[in-house]
Coordinates of C-alpha atoms in Angstrom, one line a residue:
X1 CA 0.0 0.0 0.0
X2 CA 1.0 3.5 -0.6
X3 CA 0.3 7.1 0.3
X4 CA 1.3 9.7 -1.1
X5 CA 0.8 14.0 -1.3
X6 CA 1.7 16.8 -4.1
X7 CA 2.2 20.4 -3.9
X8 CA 1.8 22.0 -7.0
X9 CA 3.0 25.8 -8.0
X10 CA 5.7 25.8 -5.1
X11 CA 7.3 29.5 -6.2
X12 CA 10.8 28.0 -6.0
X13 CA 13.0 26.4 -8.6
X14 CA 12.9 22.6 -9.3
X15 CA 17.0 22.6 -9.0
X16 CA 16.6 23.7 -5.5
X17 CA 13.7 21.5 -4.8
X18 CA 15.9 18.7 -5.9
X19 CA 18.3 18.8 -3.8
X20 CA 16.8 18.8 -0.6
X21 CA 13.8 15.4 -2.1
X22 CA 17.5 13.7 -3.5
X23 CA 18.9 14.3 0.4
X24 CA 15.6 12.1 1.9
X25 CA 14.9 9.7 -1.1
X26 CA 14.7 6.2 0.2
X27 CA 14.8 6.5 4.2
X28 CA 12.4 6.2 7.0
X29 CA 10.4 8.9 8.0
X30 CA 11.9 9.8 11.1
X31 CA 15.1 9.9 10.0
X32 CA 13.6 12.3 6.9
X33 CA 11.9 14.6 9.3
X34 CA 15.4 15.0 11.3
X35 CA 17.3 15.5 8.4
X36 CA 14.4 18.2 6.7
X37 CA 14.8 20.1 10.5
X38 CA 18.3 20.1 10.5
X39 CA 18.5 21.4 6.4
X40 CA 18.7 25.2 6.1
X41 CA 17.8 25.1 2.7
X42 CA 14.1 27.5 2.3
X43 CA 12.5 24.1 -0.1
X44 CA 13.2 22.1 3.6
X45 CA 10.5 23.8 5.5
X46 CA 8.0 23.2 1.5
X47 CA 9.1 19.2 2.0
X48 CA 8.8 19.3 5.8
X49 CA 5.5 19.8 5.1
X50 CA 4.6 17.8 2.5
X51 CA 5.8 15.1 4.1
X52 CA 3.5 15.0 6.7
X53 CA 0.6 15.5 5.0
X54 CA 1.8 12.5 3.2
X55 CA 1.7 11.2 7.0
X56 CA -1.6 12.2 7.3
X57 CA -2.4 10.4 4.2
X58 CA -1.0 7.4 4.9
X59 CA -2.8 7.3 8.8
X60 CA -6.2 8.0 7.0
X61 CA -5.8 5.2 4.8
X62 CA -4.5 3.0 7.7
X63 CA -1.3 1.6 5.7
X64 CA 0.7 0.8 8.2
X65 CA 2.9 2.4 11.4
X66 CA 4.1 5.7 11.1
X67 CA 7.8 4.7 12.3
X68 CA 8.0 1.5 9.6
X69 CA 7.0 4.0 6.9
X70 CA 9.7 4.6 4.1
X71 CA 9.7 7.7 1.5
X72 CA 9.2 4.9 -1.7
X73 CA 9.2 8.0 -4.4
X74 CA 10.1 11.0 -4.5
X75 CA 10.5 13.5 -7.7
X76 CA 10.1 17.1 -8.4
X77 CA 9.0 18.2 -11.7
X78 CA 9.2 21.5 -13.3
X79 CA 5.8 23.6 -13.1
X80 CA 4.5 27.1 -15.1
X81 CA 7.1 29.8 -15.7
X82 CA 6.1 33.1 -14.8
X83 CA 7.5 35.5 -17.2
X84 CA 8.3 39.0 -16.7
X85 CA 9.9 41.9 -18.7
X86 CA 12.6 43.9 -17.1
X87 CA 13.9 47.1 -19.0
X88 CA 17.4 47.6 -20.1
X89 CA 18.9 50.0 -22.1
X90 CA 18.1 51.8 -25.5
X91 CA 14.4 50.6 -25.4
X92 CA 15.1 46.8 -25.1
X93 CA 14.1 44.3 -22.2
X94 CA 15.1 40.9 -20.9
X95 CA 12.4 38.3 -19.7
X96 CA 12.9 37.5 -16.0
X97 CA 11.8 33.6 -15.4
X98 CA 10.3 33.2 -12.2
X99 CA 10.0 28.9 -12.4
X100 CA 7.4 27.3 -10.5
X101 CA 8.0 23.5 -9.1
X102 CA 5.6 20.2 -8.6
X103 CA 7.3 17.6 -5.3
X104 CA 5.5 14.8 -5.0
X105 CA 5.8 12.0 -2.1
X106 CA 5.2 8.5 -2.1
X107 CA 5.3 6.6 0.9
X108 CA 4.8 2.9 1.6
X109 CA 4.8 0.2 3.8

């Protein structure tokens, strides 16, 4: 059985996303919460979160204990670019890329 949970349009870049989801890929959920806590990267405290509702999930659907639950999956995917202009000189501009990110958690058993 699995359980899983997805934010969607997380206003930070999938490169950064990634490497906090590659640091917790494939261990137990305790040792992924202390690891998230002790990370001072800003997409910790997004993951942190996500991975308890993914918690939550997986208590709701009565998979298992909390403490034998591994993190089975975990992948970030790029999401919508926001574009904006920003002026330069003689009359030209330069588009600004603001990229949006999809994490998604899977958790089993």
């Amino acid at each position: 059985m699995e359980a899983s949970a997805t934010v969607r349009h997380i206003r930070i870049t999938p490169r950064k996303a990634r490497q906090v989801v590659d640091l917790i890929r494939g261990k137990m959920v305790g040792d992924a919460k202390n690891i998230l806590s002790f990370t001072s990267l800003h997409a910790a405290r997004i993951v942190k979160k996500l991975l308890d509702s993914a918690v939550a999930n997986a208590e709701q659907k009565k998979i298992g204990d909390v403490d034998s639950l591994t993190i089975a999956k975990a992948y970030v995917n790029q999401g919508v670019t926001m574009k904006r202009m920003r002026a330069r000189a003689m009359g030209r501009g330069n588009v600004i890329r603001k990229r949006t990110s999809h994490i998604t958690l899977v958790l089993s058993a």
